Coordinates of C-alpha atoms in Angstrom, one line a residue:
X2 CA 4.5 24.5 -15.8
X3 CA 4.8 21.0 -17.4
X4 CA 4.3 18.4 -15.1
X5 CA 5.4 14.6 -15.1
X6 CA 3.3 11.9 -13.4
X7 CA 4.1 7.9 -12.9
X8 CA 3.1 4.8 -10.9
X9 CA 6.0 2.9 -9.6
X10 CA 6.6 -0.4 -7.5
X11 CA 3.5 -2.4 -6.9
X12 CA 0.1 -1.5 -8.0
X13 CA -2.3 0.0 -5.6
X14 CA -6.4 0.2 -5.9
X15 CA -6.6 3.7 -5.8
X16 CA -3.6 4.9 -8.2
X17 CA -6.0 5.7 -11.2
X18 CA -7.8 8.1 -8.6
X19 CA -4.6 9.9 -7.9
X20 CA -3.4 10.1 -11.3
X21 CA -6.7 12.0 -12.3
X22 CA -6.7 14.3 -9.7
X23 CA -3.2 15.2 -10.5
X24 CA -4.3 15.8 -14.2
X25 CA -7.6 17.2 -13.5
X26 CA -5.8 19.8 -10.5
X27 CA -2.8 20.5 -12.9
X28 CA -5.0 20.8 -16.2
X29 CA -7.7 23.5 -14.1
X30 CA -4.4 25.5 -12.7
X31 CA -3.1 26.2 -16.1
X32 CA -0.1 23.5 -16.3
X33 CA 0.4 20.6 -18.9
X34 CA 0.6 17.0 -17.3
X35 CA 2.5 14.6 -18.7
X36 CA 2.1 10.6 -17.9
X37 CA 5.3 8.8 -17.6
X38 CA 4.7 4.9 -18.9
X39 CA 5.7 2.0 -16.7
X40 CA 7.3 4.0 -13.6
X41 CA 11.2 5.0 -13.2
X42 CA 12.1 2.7 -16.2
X43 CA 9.7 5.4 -18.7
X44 CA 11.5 8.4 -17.2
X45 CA 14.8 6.9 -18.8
X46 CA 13.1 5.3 -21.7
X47 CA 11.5 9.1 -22.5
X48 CA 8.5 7.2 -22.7
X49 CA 5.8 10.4 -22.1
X50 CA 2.4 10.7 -23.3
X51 CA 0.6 14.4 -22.8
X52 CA -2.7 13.9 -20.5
X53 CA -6.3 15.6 -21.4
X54 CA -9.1 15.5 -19.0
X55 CA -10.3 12.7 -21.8
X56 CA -7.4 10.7 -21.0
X57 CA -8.3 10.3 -17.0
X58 CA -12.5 10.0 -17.9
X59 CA -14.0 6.9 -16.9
X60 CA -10.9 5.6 -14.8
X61 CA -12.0 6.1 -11.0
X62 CA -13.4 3.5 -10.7
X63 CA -10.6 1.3 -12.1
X64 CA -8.0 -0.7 -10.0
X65 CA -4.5 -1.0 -11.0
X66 CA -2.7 2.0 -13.1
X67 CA -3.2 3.1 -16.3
X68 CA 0.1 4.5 -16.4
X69 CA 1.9 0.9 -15.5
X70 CA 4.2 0.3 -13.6
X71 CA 7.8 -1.4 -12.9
X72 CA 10.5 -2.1 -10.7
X73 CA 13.6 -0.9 -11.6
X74 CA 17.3 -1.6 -9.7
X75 CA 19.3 0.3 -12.2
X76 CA 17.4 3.7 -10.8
X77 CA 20.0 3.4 -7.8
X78 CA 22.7 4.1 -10.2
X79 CA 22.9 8.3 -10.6
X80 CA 24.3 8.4 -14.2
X81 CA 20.9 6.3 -14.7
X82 CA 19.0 9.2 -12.4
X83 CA 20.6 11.2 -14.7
X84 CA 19.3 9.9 -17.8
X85 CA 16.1 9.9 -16.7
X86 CA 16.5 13.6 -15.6
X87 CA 18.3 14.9 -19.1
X88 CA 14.6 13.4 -21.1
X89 CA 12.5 15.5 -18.7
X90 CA 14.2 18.3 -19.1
X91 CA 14.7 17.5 -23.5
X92 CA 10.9 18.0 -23.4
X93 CA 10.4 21.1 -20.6
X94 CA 9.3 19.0 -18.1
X95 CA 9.4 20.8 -14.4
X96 CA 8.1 18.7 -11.9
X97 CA 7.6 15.1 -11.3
X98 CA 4.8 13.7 -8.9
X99 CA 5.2 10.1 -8.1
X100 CA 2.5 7.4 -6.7
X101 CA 4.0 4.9 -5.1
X102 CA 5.4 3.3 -1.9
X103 CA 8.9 3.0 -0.2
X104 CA 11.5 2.2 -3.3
X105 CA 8.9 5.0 -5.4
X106 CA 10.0 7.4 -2.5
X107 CA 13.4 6.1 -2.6
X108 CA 13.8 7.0 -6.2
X109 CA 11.8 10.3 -5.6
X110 CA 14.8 11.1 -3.0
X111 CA 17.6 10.4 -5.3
X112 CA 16.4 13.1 -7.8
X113 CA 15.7 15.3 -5.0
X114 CA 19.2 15.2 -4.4
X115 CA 20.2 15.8 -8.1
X116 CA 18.0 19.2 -7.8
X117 CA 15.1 18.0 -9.9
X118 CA 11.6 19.0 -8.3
X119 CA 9.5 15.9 -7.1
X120 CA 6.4 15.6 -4.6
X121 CA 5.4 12.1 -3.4
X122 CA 2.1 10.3 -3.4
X123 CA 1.8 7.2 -0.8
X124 CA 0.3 4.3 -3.0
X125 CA 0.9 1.1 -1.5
X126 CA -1.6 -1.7 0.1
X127 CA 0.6 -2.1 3.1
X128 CA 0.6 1.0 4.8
X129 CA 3.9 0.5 5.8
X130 CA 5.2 4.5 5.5
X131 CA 5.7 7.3 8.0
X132 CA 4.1 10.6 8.0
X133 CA 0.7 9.6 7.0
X134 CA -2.0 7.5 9.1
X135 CA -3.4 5.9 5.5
X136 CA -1.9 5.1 1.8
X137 CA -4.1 4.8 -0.9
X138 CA -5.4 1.0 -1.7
X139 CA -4.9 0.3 2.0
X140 CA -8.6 0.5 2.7
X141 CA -9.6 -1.3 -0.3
X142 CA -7.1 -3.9 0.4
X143 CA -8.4 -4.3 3.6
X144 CA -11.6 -4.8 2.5
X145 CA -10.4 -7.9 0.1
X146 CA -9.1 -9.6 3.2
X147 CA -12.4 -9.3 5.2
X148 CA -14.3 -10.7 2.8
X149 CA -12.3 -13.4 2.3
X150 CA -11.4 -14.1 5.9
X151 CA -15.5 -14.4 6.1
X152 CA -16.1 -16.5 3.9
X153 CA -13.0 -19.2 5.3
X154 CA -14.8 -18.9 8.3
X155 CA -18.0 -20.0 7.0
X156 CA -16.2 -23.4 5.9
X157 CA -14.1 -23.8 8.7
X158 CA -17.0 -24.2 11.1
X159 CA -18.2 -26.9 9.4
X160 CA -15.7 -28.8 8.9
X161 CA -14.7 -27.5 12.1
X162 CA -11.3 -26.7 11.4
X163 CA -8.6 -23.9 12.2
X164 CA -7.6 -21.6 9.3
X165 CA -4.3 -19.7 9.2
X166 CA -5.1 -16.4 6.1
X167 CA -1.5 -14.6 5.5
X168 CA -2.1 -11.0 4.4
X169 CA 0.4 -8.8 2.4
X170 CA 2.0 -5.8 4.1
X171 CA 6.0 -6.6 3.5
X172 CA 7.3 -6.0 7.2
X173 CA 4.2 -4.1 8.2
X174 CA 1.4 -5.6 10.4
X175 CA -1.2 -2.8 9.6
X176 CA -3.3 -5.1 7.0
X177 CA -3.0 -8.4 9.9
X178 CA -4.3 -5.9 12.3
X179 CA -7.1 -4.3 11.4
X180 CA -8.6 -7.6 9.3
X181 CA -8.2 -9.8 12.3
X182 CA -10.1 -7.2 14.4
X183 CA -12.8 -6.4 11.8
X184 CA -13.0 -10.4 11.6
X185 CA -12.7 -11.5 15.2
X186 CA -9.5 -13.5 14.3
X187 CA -8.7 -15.4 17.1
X188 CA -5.0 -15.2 16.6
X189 CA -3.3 -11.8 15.1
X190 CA 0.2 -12.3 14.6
X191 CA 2.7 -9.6 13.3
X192 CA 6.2 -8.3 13.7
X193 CA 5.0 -6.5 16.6
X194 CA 3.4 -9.8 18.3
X195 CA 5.6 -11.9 17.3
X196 CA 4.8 -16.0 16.8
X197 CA 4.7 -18.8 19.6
X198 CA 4.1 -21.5 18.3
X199 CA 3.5 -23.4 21.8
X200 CA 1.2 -20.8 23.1
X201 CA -0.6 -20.8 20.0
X202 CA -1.2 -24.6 20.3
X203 CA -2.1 -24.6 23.7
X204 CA -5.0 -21.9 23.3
X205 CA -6.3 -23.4 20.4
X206 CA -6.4 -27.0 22.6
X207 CA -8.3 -24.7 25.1
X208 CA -11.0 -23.8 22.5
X209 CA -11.2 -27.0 21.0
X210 CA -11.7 -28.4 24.3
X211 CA -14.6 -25.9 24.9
X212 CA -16.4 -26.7 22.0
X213 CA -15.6 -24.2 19.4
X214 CA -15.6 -25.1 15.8
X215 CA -13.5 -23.0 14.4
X216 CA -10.4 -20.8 14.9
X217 CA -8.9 -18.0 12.6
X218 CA -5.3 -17.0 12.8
X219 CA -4.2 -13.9 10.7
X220 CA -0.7 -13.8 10.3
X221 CA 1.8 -10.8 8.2
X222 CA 3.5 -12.4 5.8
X223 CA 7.4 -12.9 5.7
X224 CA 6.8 -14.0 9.4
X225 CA 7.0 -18.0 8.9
X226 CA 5.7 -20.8 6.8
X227 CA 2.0 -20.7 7.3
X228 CA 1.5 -24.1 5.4
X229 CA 4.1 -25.5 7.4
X230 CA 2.6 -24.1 10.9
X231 CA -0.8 -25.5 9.9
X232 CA 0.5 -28.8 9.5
X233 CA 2.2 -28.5 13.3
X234 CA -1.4 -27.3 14.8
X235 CA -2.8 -30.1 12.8
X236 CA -0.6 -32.6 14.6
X237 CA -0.6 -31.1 17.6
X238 CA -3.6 -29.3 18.4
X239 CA -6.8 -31.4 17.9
X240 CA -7.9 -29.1 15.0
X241 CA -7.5 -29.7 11.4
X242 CA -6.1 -26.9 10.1
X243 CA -5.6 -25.2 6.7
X244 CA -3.4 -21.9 5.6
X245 CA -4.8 -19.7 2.8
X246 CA -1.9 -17.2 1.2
X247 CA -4.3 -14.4 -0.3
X248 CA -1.3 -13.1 -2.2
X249 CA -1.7 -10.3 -5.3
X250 CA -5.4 -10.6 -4.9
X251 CA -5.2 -8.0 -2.1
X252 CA -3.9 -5.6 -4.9
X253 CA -6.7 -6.2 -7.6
X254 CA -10.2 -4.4 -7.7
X255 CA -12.2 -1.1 -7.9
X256 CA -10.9 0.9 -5.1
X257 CA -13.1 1.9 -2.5
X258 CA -15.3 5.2 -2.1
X259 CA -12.1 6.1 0.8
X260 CA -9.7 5.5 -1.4
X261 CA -11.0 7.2 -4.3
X262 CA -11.6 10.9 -1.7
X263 CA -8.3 9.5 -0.7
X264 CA -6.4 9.9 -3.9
X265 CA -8.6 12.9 -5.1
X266 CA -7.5 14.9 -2.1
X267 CA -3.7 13.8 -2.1
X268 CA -3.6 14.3 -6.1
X269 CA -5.4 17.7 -5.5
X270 CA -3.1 18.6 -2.4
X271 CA 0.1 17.9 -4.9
X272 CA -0.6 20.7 -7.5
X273 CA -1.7 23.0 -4.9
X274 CA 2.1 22.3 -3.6
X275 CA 3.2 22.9 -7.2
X276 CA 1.5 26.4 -7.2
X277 CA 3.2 27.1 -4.1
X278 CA 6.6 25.6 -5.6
X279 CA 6.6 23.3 -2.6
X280 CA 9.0 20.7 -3.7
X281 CA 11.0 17.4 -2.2
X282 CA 8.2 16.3 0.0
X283 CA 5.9 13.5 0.4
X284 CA 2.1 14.1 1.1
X285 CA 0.5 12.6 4.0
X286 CA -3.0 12.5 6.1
X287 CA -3.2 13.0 9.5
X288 CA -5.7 13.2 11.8
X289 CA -7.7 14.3 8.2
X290 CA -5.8 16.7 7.3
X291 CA -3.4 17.1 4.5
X292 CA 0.1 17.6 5.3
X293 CA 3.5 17.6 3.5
X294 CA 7.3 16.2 4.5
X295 CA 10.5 16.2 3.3
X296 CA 11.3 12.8 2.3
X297 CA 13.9 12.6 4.3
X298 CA 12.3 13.0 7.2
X299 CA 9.8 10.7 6.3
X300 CA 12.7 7.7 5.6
X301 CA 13.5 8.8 9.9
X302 CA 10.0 8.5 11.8
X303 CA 8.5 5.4 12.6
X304 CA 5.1 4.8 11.5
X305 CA 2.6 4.9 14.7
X306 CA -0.3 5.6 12.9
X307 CA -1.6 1.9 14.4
X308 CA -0.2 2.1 18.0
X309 CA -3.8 2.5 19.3
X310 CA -5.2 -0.8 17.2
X311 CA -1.6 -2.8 18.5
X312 CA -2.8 -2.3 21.5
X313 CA -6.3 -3.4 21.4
X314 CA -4.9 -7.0 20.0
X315 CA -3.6 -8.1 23.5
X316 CA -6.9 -6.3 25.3
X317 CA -9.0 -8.2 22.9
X318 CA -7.0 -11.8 22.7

């Protein structure tokens, strides 16, 4: 078969992983892989370049996507779609696999519908889709907020001062989470515990009272202005305090050794899907094992792959 592969919606460490495996798979079961440039908006730009095991050397260990990637609105229109569809077909292509997040699966759904085959790859820092328990760049994502959330703490004990560090994750509290835990955040606030602002301030009155020096609050963004909260505790609280927005940092970076297995396995587990002309689903890991849905289903569930770790905040706090 000929197969199509592109990056779409925000970068994610980890992509360049995926898209070698799904050259390197494809290439060793006797297909042609094609890379579609700068997501959705390539496919109806016919902008394809033909991948050789030389064109994925030397890129593991590279974040971003070598493929680029783009946002595009006018994907939602189906005469668009179609476009996009009537170039793969101009040049044989079969199959499309796509690495991306929620608007890449979106997209992936749409064609779906229009009866062209498409498998789905979960890129995307925030973790924020159903039917896996990790995306690729999560990890490494995570990893960029530790270290950072470290090193604020260093300086905020001594200049003994509270620090408020907003992570990415769109309407998803999986990055807060799991940072302010491997961190010891004092304060983990998410969609799912939401803000109060006058509990907050009278706990950190309580530590300040107790002689702490320093505080850490990790807070999802979209949730409130952190700058304009750290001014309040400042007033309010006893503690200077000081809000850090990490922002597209999170994205940047080599990915991790997980992500790397990560993407090597999903990219892998996508070809095998192709031999098996498996088609209209989006790849997942659960409990460590691979597994496939239909995006459709996927769009349904609710992503509980973090219960557990929700849980332990208000054991913990």
């Amino acid at each position: 078969m000929k197969i199509a592969v592109l990056t779409s919606g925000g970068d994610a460490p980890g992509m360049n992983p995926a898209i070698r495996a799904v050259v390197r798979a494809g290439l060793n079961s006797g297909h042609e892989v094609y890379g579609v440039m700068d997501g959705y908006s390539g496919l109806v730009e016919g902008n394809f370049e033909k991948m050789s095991r030389k064109s994925v050397s030397e890129i593991l260990q590279k974040g971003g996507t070598i493929l680029g990637t783009a946002r595009m609105k006018d994907f939602h229109n189906k005469d668009v779609r179609q476009i996009a569809i009537d170039n793969m077909r101009k040049i044989g292509i079969e199959c499309l696999v796509v690495i991306g997040g929620d608007g890449t699966y979106r997209g992936a759904q749409a064609l779906t519908e229009m009866g062209f085959p498409v498998i789905g790859i979960p890129g995307t820092i925030d973790n924020d889709l159903a039917g896996t328990d990790f995306t690729i760049g999560f990890h490494t994502a995570l990893d960029t907020i530790v270290e950072a959330i470290d090193k604020l703490r260093d300086t905020a004990s001594s200049h003994q001062r509270c620090s408020i560090v907003e992570t990415m994750g769109r309407n998803c509290g999986d990055l807060a989470i799991m940072a302010g835990l491997s961190c010891g955040a004092e304060f983990i606030i998410t969609q799912e515990h939401k803000l109060n602002k006058n509990d907050l301030i009278e706990k950190l009155k309580v530590h300040k009272s107790e002689g702490r020096r320093n505080a850490i609050i990790v807070i999802t963004e979209n949730i409130t202005n952190v700058h304009e909260l750290a001014d309040e505790i400042t007033e309010k609280s006893g503690f200077a305090c000081r809000a850090t927005v990490l922002g597209y940092v999170q994205r940047g970076g080599s990915p991790s050794a997980e992500d790397r297995i990560l993407a090597g396995r999903m990219g892998s587990f996508a070809i095998d899907l192709i031999n098996n002309q498996t088609f209209g689903v989006a790849i997942g890991v659960m409990n460590s094992k691979m597994i496939y849905l239909p995006f459709e289903e996927v769009f349904q569930m609710k992503n509980e792959s973090m219960e557990e770790l929700y849980q332990l905040v208000s054991k913990l706090s």
